[in-house]
Amino acid sequence: MFATRMRTEDMLVVAEEMDRVGFWAMEAWGGATFDAMHRFLGEDPWERPRVLKEVIRNTPLSMLLRGQNLVGYRHYPDDVVRAFVEKSCEVGIEIFRIFDALNDFRNIETCVGVVKANGRHFQGCICYSLTGRRLGGEVFNLQYFLDKARRLEDMGADSICIKDMAGILSPYDAYDLFKALRETVSVPLHLHTHYTSGMASMACLKAVEGGADIIDCCMAPFALRTSQPAVEPMVAALAGTPWDTELDLKRLLALSRKLEPIAQKYMGFLDNTKVATIDVGVLEHQIPGGMISNLVNQLKENNALDRLEEVYGELPVTRRELGTPPLVTPTSQIVGVQAVLNVLFGRYKIISNQVKDLCFGLYGETPRPIDPEVRQKALKGYKRGKEPLQGRPADILEPELDSIRHALKELARTEEDVLTCALYPTTGREFLETKYRDAQAEENQVAW
C-alpha cells in the first residue's frame, strides 16, 4: 500500500509488542521489499530479518519467494538460488512462501530442496487466477487448483497457500475452493488475498468456513486499499464462533493506535487520485494494481494515455495467445508490455525480449499452449533457437556466482553483498558503492 517504503526503524517501534499477540507468523521480508530497501531506502536488505529477530523471538518470520526468480526479475541459475535460500535461513527466515508465476512447480524445486534441508517451513503457493468472472472455465477451474495442491503436498509442502494477488477471489468461490482443498489435502491451508476489489474480508470469512486454517491480515493503519483486510475487525467477527482466533482485541487496538502516527509518515505514497479506496474496475478486467500502474506509465512515455481503454481490450487477447498465464510478477509485466506494444505499433510488429523468452519456454510451461503463430513470430531469429525448450528452464542456465565474485573484486565484502549484486547487477553495485563509501566517511570522521 505504501510501495514497500516502510523503514526497519519504524517496524521496531511495535515489533516486540506484535510478537506477543500470538500471530501464526509475520511476513516481513521478500517479494519487492528486498528491491525497495536497497534501491530507495539505502538499507541493507539482509539486516532487516537479523534486526527483527532480536526482538521477535516467538513469532516466526516469513518471506515471499518467487521460486527461481527469487526476489528479482529473471530466472537465476541454481547456484544463486541455493546460496540465496541458505543465507535467508541463516538471517532468520523460518517460513518460505514459495510460488511460481506460471504455477510450474519445476521452477520451485531448487528452493524447496534447500528450505527442507535446513528444517524450515515450506509453504507451497498457488497463484489464483480466473478465465471468467467466477471460478471455472477451461483453465482455472476447481480441478486445476486441486491438482496443483496435490502436487505441492507430494513435494513436501508443510502448508499450502492460495495467493490471490489481484483480489479477485469472490466469497462463494473461496468457500467452494477451500472446502474442496480441505477434502483433498491434509496440510494446513492458507489464504493470501488483497483488498483491491473490496471482496477480501468477505472472501476470508467464507474461506474460513470452507476450511482455511490461516488468513493474512494487516494492522488497520496498513490495511485495505491494495493491502490485506484489517486484522482487528476480523478478530471481532470471528469471536464466539468455531473459528475464534482467541487474539486479544484490546491489545490489537492499542497497537493500531501506536502504528497510526508511523503510517502517517508514508501518506505520500498512497494513491490519492480517486476518492474510492478500492478499484471496482478489477472486478471486470482482473488486472492487479501494480500492473495498471506499469501500463499507465508506459502509455505516458509514448504520449498515448488516451489509448488505455484499447489496452484493456487487448490485454485478455494477448494473455490468451501467450498461454493464459496468471497475472503476477513477472508475467503480468510481460503480458502488459506486449499488449501496449500491440496497440501502439500493430499486433506483434514489435515483440519484447521477455515474450520471446516466454515463448521459448524460459519461464516454464504456461497453463495452456501458446498460440503457434505467435510463438513462430517470437522465435524467428531468437538467440536460443526456434525450437521451444523441453524440460526444466533452469537446467540450461550456467552457474554465475564465481564470475560475479570475480567481477566485484574488493567491492563485495560479504557473501550477502555478492548475492545482492547477483540479483540486481546495476542497482546492487550502486548500493554497495554508497554503503561502503558512507561507512568509510564515518570511520574517517570518528578518527578525526
Coordinates of C-alpha atoms in Angstrom, one line a residue:
M1 CA 0.0 0.0 0.0
F2 CA 2.9 2.3 0.7
A3 CA 5.1 0.9 -2.1
T4 CA 7.2 -1.1 0.4
R5 CA 8.8 2.1 1.7
M6 CA 8.4 1.3 5.4
R7 CA 11.8 1.6 7.2
T8 CA 13.1 -1.1 9.6
E9 CA 13.4 1.5 12.3
D10 CA 9.6 2.1 12.2
M11 CA 8.9 -1.6 12.4
L12 CA 11.0 -1.8 15.6
V13 CA 8.6 0.6 17.3
V14 CA 5.9 -2.1 17.5
A15 CA 7.8 -5.3 16.6
E16 CA 8.2 -6.6 20.2
E17 CA 4.6 -5.9 21.1
M18 CA 3.4 -7.6 17.9
D19 CA 5.5 -10.6 18.9
R20 CA 3.3 -11.0 22.0
V21 CA 0.0 -11.0 20.1
G22 CA 0.2 -14.7 19.1
F23 CA 0.2 -14.5 15.3
W24 CA 1.0 -17.6 13.3
A25 CA 3.7 -15.7 11.5
M26 CA 4.7 -12.2 10.5
E27 CA 5.7 -11.5 6.9
A28 CA 8.5 -9.0 7.0
W29 CA 10.8 -9.7 4.0
G30 CA 11.0 -11.0 0.5
G31 CA 9.0 -10.0 -2.6
A32 CA 9.5 -6.4 -3.6
T33 CA 10.8 -5.3 -0.1
F34 CA 14.4 -6.5 -1.0
D35 CA 14.5 -4.4 -4.1
A36 CA 12.9 -1.3 -2.5
M37 CA 15.2 -1.4 0.5
H38 CA 18.5 -1.3 -1.4
R39 CA 17.2 0.9 -4.2
F40 CA 15.1 3.5 -2.4
L41 CA 15.7 3.3 1.4
G42 CA 19.5 2.8 1.4
E43 CA 19.1 -0.1 3.8
D44 CA 21.0 -3.4 3.5
P45 CA 18.1 -5.9 3.0
W46 CA 20.0 -8.6 4.8
E47 CA 20.0 -6.7 8.0
R48 CA 16.2 -6.4 8.4
P49 CA 15.4 -10.0 9.4
R50 CA 18.5 -10.1 11.6
V51 CA 17.4 -7.0 13.5
L52 CA 13.8 -8.0 13.7
K53 CA 14.7 -11.5 15.1
E54 CA 16.4 -9.8 18.0
V55 CA 13.0 -8.6 19.3
I56 CA 10.6 -11.0 17.6
R57 CA 11.6 -14.1 19.4
N58 CA 8.4 -16.1 19.5
T59 CA 6.6 -15.5 16.2
P60 CA 8.2 -17.0 13.0
L61 CA 9.2 -14.6 10.3
S62 CA 8.0 -15.5 6.8
M63 CA 9.0 -14.3 3.4
L64 CA 7.6 -14.4 -0.2
L65 CA 10.0 -16.1 -2.6
R66 CA 9.3 -16.2 -6.4
G67 CA 10.9 -19.6 -6.9
Q68 CA 13.7 -19.5 -9.5
N69 CA 13.1 -15.7 -9.7
L70 CA 13.9 -15.4 -6.0
V71 CA 13.2 -11.7 -5.3
G72 CA 14.4 -10.4 -8.7
Y73 CA 13.0 -10.3 -12.2
R74 CA 14.5 -13.2 -14.1
H75 CA 15.3 -16.8 -13.6
Y76 CA 18.6 -17.2 -11.7
P77 CA 20.8 -20.3 -12.0
D78 CA 20.7 -23.0 -9.3
D79 CA 24.0 -21.9 -7.6
V80 CA 22.5 -18.4 -7.0
V81 CA 19.2 -19.9 -5.8
R82 CA 20.8 -22.3 -3.3
A83 CA 23.1 -19.6 -1.9
F84 CA 20.3 -17.1 -1.5
V85 CA 17.9 -19.5 0.3
E86 CA 20.8 -20.8 2.5
K87 CA 21.6 -17.2 3.5
S88 CA 17.9 -16.4 4.1
C89 CA 17.7 -19.3 6.5
E90 CA 20.8 -18.0 8.3
V91 CA 19.5 -14.5 8.8
G92 CA 16.3 -15.6 10.4
I93 CA 13.6 -16.6 7.9
E94 CA 11.6 -19.6 9.1
I95 CA 8.6 -19.8 6.8
F96 CA 9.2 -19.6 3.0
R97 CA 6.1 -18.9 0.9
I98 CA 7.3 -20.1 -2.5
F99 CA 5.4 -19.6 -5.7
D100 CA 6.0 -19.6 -9.5
A101 CA 4.3 -17.1 -11.7
L102 CA 3.1 -19.9 -14.1
N103 CA 2.3 -22.4 -11.3
D104 CA 5.1 -24.5 -12.9
F105 CA 6.5 -26.2 -9.9
R106 CA 9.6 -27.3 -11.6
N107 CA 10.7 -23.7 -11.0
I108 CA 10.5 -24.1 -7.2
E109 CA 12.2 -27.4 -6.8
T110 CA 15.7 -26.0 -6.0
C111 CA 14.3 -23.5 -3.4
V112 CA 12.3 -26.3 -1.8
G113 CA 15.3 -28.6 -1.5
V114 CA 17.3 -26.0 0.4
V115 CA 14.4 -25.0 2.7
K116 CA 13.7 -28.6 3.6
A117 CA 17.4 -29.4 4.1
N118 CA 17.5 -26.5 6.6
G119 CA 14.4 -27.8 8.5
R120 CA 12.4 -24.7 7.7
H121 CA 8.7 -24.5 6.8
F122 CA 7.9 -24.8 3.1
Q123 CA 4.7 -23.2 2.2
G124 CA 3.7 -24.2 -1.3
C125 CA 1.8 -21.4 -3.1
I126 CA -0.7 -21.5 -6.0
C127 CA -1.3 -18.2 -7.9
Y128 CA -5.0 -17.7 -8.1
S129 CA -6.4 -16.6 -11.5
L130 CA -9.6 -16.7 -13.5
T131 CA -10.6 -17.3 -17.1
G132 CA -14.1 -15.8 -16.5
R133 CA -15.7 -13.7 -13.8
R134 CA -16.0 -16.7 -11.4
L135 CA -14.1 -19.8 -10.7
G136 CA -14.4 -22.3 -13.6
G137 CA -13.9 -22.4 -17.3
E138 CA -11.4 -24.3 -19.4
V139 CA -8.2 -23.3 -17.5
F140 CA -8.6 -22.0 -13.9
N141 CA -11.3 -24.4 -12.7
L142 CA -11.6 -26.2 -9.4
Q143 CA -9.8 -29.3 -10.7
Y144 CA -6.8 -27.1 -11.7
F145 CA -6.3 -25.9 -8.2
L146 CA -6.9 -29.3 -6.6
D147 CA -4.3 -30.9 -8.9
K148 CA -1.8 -28.2 -8.1
A149 CA -2.4 -28.7 -4.3
R150 CA -1.8 -32.4 -4.6
R151 CA 1.5 -31.8 -6.4
L152 CA 2.6 -29.4 -3.7
E153 CA 1.7 -31.9 -0.9
D154 CA 3.7 -34.5 -2.8
M155 CA 6.7 -32.1 -2.9
G156 CA 6.6 -32.0 0.9
A157 CA 4.7 -28.7 1.5
D158 CA 4.2 -28.0 5.2
S159 CA 1.2 -25.8 4.3
I160 CA -0.5 -24.7 1.1
C161 CA -1.4 -21.0 0.3
I162 CA -3.8 -19.7 -2.3
K163 CA -2.2 -16.4 -3.5
D164 CA -4.9 -14.1 -4.8
M165 CA -2.7 -11.2 -5.9
A166 CA -5.4 -9.2 -7.7
G167 CA -8.1 -9.6 -5.0
I168 CA -10.5 -11.3 -7.4
L169 CA -11.4 -14.3 -5.3
S170 CA -15.1 -14.0 -4.6
P171 CA -16.6 -15.1 -1.3
Y172 CA -18.6 -18.1 -2.5
D173 CA -15.7 -19.2 -4.8
A174 CA -13.5 -19.0 -1.7
Y175 CA -15.8 -21.3 0.2
D176 CA -16.0 -23.8 -2.6
L177 CA -12.3 -23.8 -3.2
F178 CA -11.2 -24.2 0.4
K179 CA -13.9 -26.8 1.1
A180 CA -12.6 -28.9 -1.9
L181 CA -9.0 -28.3 -0.9
R182 CA -9.7 -29.4 2.7
E183 CA -11.1 -32.7 1.3
T184 CA -8.1 -33.2 -1.0
V185 CA -5.0 -32.4 1.1
S186 CA -4.2 -32.8 4.7
V187 CA -1.7 -29.9 5.4
P188 CA -2.9 -26.5 6.8
L189 CA -4.5 -24.2 4.2
H190 CA -3.7 -20.5 4.0
L191 CA -5.4 -17.6 2.1
H192 CA -3.5 -14.5 1.0
T193 CA -5.7 -12.0 -0.8
H194 CA -5.7 -8.3 -1.4
Y195 CA -8.5 -5.7 -0.7
T196 CA -8.2 -4.2 -4.2
S197 CA -11.7 -5.2 -5.3
G198 CA -13.3 -4.8 -1.9
M199 CA -14.1 -8.5 -1.6
A200 CA -11.2 -9.6 0.6
S201 CA -12.8 -9.6 4.0
M202 CA -15.8 -11.5 2.7
A203 CA -13.6 -13.9 0.9
C204 CA -11.6 -14.5 4.1
L205 CA -14.7 -15.3 6.1
K206 CA -16.1 -17.7 3.6
A207 CA -12.7 -19.4 3.1
V208 CA -12.5 -19.9 6.9
E209 CA -16.0 -21.5 6.8
G210 CA -14.8 -23.7 3.9
G211 CA -11.7 -24.9 5.7
A212 CA -8.9 -22.3 5.7
D213 CA -6.6 -22.5 8.7
I214 CA -4.7 -19.3 8.2
I215 CA -5.6 -15.9 6.7
D216 CA -3.4 -12.9 6.0
C217 CA -4.3 -9.6 7.6
C218 CA -2.7 -6.2 8.3
M219 CA -3.0 -3.9 11.3
A220 CA -5.7 -1.3 10.5
P221 CA -3.4 1.7 9.5
F222 CA -1.7 -0.5 6.9
A223 CA -4.8 -2.4 5.8
L224 CA -7.4 -2.2 3.0
R225 CA -6.8 -0.4 -0.4
T226 CA -4.4 -2.7 -2.2
S227 CA -3.3 -4.3 1.1
Q228 CA -4.9 -7.0 3.2
P229 CA -8.1 -7.0 5.3
A230 CA -7.7 -5.3 8.7
V231 CA -7.0 -7.8 11.5
E232 CA -9.0 -6.1 14.2
P233 CA -12.5 -6.4 12.7
M234 CA -11.6 -9.9 11.5
V235 CA -10.8 -10.9 15.1
A236 CA -14.0 -9.3 16.3
A237 CA -16.1 -11.0 13.5
L238 CA -14.7 -14.5 14.4
A239 CA -15.1 -14.1 18.2
G240 CA -17.5 -16.6 19.7
T241 CA -17.6 -18.7 16.6
P242 CA -16.0 -22.1 16.0
W243 CA -13.1 -20.2 14.4
D244 CA -12.4 -17.8 17.3
T245 CA -8.8 -16.6 17.0
E246 CA -8.6 -16.0 20.7
L247 CA -6.3 -13.0 20.0
D248 CA -6.6 -10.1 22.4
L249 CA -8.7 -7.4 20.6
K250 CA -7.7 -4.7 23.2
R251 CA -4.1 -5.4 22.6
L252 CA -4.6 -5.1 18.9
L253 CA -6.5 -1.8 19.2
A254 CA -3.7 -0.4 21.3
L255 CA -1.1 -1.5 18.7
S256 CA -3.2 0.1 15.9
R257 CA -3.1 3.4 17.8
K258 CA 0.6 3.2 18.2
L259 CA 1.0 2.4 14.5
E260 CA -1.2 5.3 13.3
P261 CA 1.4 8.1 13.5
I262 CA 4.0 5.8 11.9
A263 CA 1.7 5.1 9.0
Q264 CA 1.1 8.8 8.5
K265 CA 4.8 9.3 7.7
Y266 CA 4.1 7.3 4.5
M267 CA 0.9 9.0 3.3
G268 CA 2.7 10.5 0.3
F269 CA 2.9 7.0 -1.2
L270 CA -0.8 6.5 -1.2
D271 CA -2.8 6.8 -4.4
N272 CA -5.0 9.8 -3.7
T273 CA -6.1 10.3 -7.3
K274 CA -9.5 8.9 -6.5
V275 CA -12.0 9.1 -3.6
A276 CA -12.7 5.4 -3.7
T277 CA -10.3 3.3 -1.7
I278 CA -11.0 0.2 -3.8
D279 CA -10.7 -0.4 -7.5
V280 CA -14.0 -1.7 -8.6
G281 CA -12.7 -1.9 -12.2
V282 CA -10.7 -5.0 -11.2
L283 CA -14.0 -6.9 -10.8
E284 CA -14.2 -6.7 -14.6
H285 CA -10.7 -6.5 -16.0
Q286 CA -8.9 -8.5 -13.3
I287 CA -5.7 -6.6 -13.6
P288 CA -3.6 -6.2 -10.5
G289 CA -3.0 -2.6 -9.3
G290 CA 0.8 -2.7 -9.9
M291 CA 0.2 -3.9 -13.5
I292 CA -2.2 -1.0 -14.1
S293 CA 0.5 1.5 -12.9
N294 CA 3.0 0.0 -15.3
L295 CA 0.5 0.3 -18.2
V296 CA -0.2 3.9 -17.5
N297 CA 3.5 4.8 -17.2
Q298 CA 4.3 3.0 -20.5
L299 CA 1.5 4.9 -22.3
K300 CA 2.5 8.2 -20.8
E301 CA 6.0 7.7 -22.1
N302 CA 4.6 7.3 -25.6
N303 CA 2.1 10.2 -25.2
A304 CA -0.7 7.7 -25.6
L305 CA -2.6 7.7 -22.3
D306 CA -5.8 8.2 -24.3
R307 CA -5.4 4.6 -25.6
L308 CA -5.7 3.0 -22.2
E309 CA -9.1 1.5 -22.9
E310 CA -7.7 -0.1 -26.1
V311 CA -5.0 -1.7 -24.0
Y312 CA -7.7 -3.0 -21.6
G313 CA -9.4 -4.6 -24.6
E314 CA -6.2 -6.0 -26.0
L315 CA -4.9 -7.5 -22.7
P316 CA -7.2 -10.6 -22.5
V317 CA -6.5 -11.4 -26.1
T318 CA -2.7 -11.1 -25.7
R319 CA -2.9 -13.1 -22.5
R320 CA -4.8 -15.9 -24.1
E321 CA -2.3 -16.0 -27.1
L322 CA 0.6 -16.2 -24.6
G323 CA -0.8 -19.2 -22.8
T324 CA -3.1 -17.5 -20.3
P325 CA -0.5 -17.0 -17.5
P326 CA -1.6 -15.8 -14.1
L327 CA -1.1 -12.0 -13.9
V328 CA 1.6 -11.8 -11.3
T329 CA 5.3 -10.7 -11.3
P330 CA 6.9 -11.2 -13.8
T331 CA 4.2 -12.5 -16.2
S332 CA 1.9 -9.5 -15.5
Q333 CA 4.6 -7.2 -16.8
I334 CA 5.4 -9.4 -19.8
V335 CA 1.7 -9.6 -20.9
G336 CA 1.1 -5.9 -20.2
V337 CA 4.1 -4.6 -22.1
Q338 CA 3.2 -6.7 -25.1
A339 CA -0.4 -5.6 -25.0
V340 CA 0.7 -2.0 -25.1
L341 CA 3.1 -2.7 -28.0
N342 CA 0.3 -4.4 -29.9
V343 CA -1.9 -1.4 -29.5
L344 CA 0.7 1.3 -30.3
F345 CA 2.5 -0.4 -33.2
G346 CA 0.3 -3.2 -34.5
R347 CA -0.1 -6.8 -33.3
Y348 CA 3.3 -8.4 -32.7
K349 CA 5.0 -5.9 -35.0
I350 CA 7.4 -5.4 -32.1
I351 CA 7.9 -8.3 -29.7
S352 CA 9.6 -7.8 -26.3
N353 CA 12.6 -9.9 -25.4
Q354 CA 10.6 -11.2 -22.4
V355 CA 7.8 -12.5 -24.7
K356 CA 10.5 -14.3 -26.8
D357 CA 11.8 -15.9 -23.6
L358 CA 8.3 -16.9 -22.6
C359 CA 7.6 -18.4 -26.0
F360 CA 10.9 -20.3 -25.9
G361 CA 9.9 -21.8 -22.5
L362 CA 12.5 -20.0 -20.4
Y363 CA 9.8 -19.1 -17.8
G364 CA 8.3 -22.6 -17.8
E365 CA 5.1 -24.2 -19.0
T366 CA 2.1 -21.9 -19.5
P367 CA -1.3 -23.0 -18.3
R368 CA -2.4 -23.7 -21.9
P369 CA -0.3 -23.8 -25.1
I370 CA 0.9 -20.6 -26.6
D371 CA -0.6 -19.7 -29.9
P372 CA 1.6 -21.4 -32.6
E373 CA 1.6 -18.4 -34.9
V374 CA 2.6 -16.0 -32.1
R375 CA 5.3 -18.5 -31.0
Q376 CA 6.7 -18.7 -34.5
K377 CA 6.9 -14.9 -34.9
A378 CA 8.5 -14.6 -31.5
L379 CA 11.2 -17.2 -32.1
K380 CA 12.1 -16.0 -35.6
G381 CA 15.8 -15.2 -35.2
Y382 CA 15.7 -15.8 -31.4
K383 CA 19.2 -16.3 -30.0
R384 CA 18.5 -19.6 -28.3
G385 CA 16.8 -21.2 -31.4
K386 CA 13.4 -21.6 -32.9
E387 CA 12.5 -24.9 -31.2
P388 CA 10.9 -24.4 -27.7
L389 CA 12.7 -25.7 -24.7
Q390 CA 11.7 -29.0 -23.3
G391 CA 12.4 -29.6 -19.6
R392 CA 13.1 -27.5 -16.5
P393 CA 14.1 -24.0 -17.6
A394 CA 16.9 -23.6 -15.0
D395 CA 18.7 -26.6 -16.4
I396 CA 20.1 -24.5 -19.3
L397 CA 21.3 -21.7 -17.0
E398 CA 25.1 -21.6 -16.3
P399 CA 26.4 -21.0 -12.8
E400 CA 27.1 -17.3 -12.1
L401 CA 28.3 -16.8 -8.5
D402 CA 32.0 -17.3 -9.1
S403 CA 32.1 -14.9 -12.0
I404 CA 30.1 -12.3 -10.1
R405 CA 32.5 -12.6 -7.1
H406 CA 35.5 -12.1 -9.5
A407 CA 33.8 -9.1 -11.2
L408 CA 33.1 -7.4 -7.9
K409 CA 36.7 -7.9 -6.6
E410 CA 37.1 -5.8 -3.4
L411 CA 33.7 -4.1 -3.6
A412 CA 31.8 -7.1 -2.1
R413 CA 33.0 -7.8 1.4
T414 CA 30.4 -10.5 2.3
E415 CA 28.5 -13.3 0.6
E416 CA 25.4 -11.2 1.1
D417 CA 27.0 -8.4 -0.9
V418 CA 27.7 -10.9 -3.7
L419 CA 24.1 -12.1 -3.7
T420 CA 22.7 -8.6 -3.7
C421 CA 24.7 -7.9 -6.9
A422 CA 23.7 -11.2 -8.4
L423 CA 20.1 -10.3 -8.1
Y424 CA 20.5 -6.6 -9.1
P425 CA 23.7 -6.1 -11.1
T426 CA 23.4 -2.4 -11.6
T427 CA 21.5 -1.0 -8.5
G428 CA 23.1 -3.6 -6.3
R429 CA 26.6 -2.4 -7.2
E430 CA 25.5 1.2 -6.8
F431 CA 24.1 0.3 -3.3
L432 CA 27.4 -1.3 -2.2
E433 CA 29.5 1.6 -3.5
T434 CA 27.4 4.1 -1.5
K435 CA 27.2 1.8 1.6
Y436 CA 31.0 1.4 1.9
R437 CA 31.8 5.0 0.8
D438 CA 29.5 6.2 3.6
A439 CA 31.0 3.7 6.1
Q440 CA 34.5 4.9 5.2
A441 CA 33.5 8.6 5.6
E442 CA 32.0 7.8 9.0
E443 CA 35.2 6.0 10.1
N444 CA 37.3 8.9 8.9
Q445 CA 35.1 11.3 10.9
V446 CA 35.4 9.3 14.0
A447 CA 39.2 9.0 13.6
W448 CA 39.4 12.8 13.1

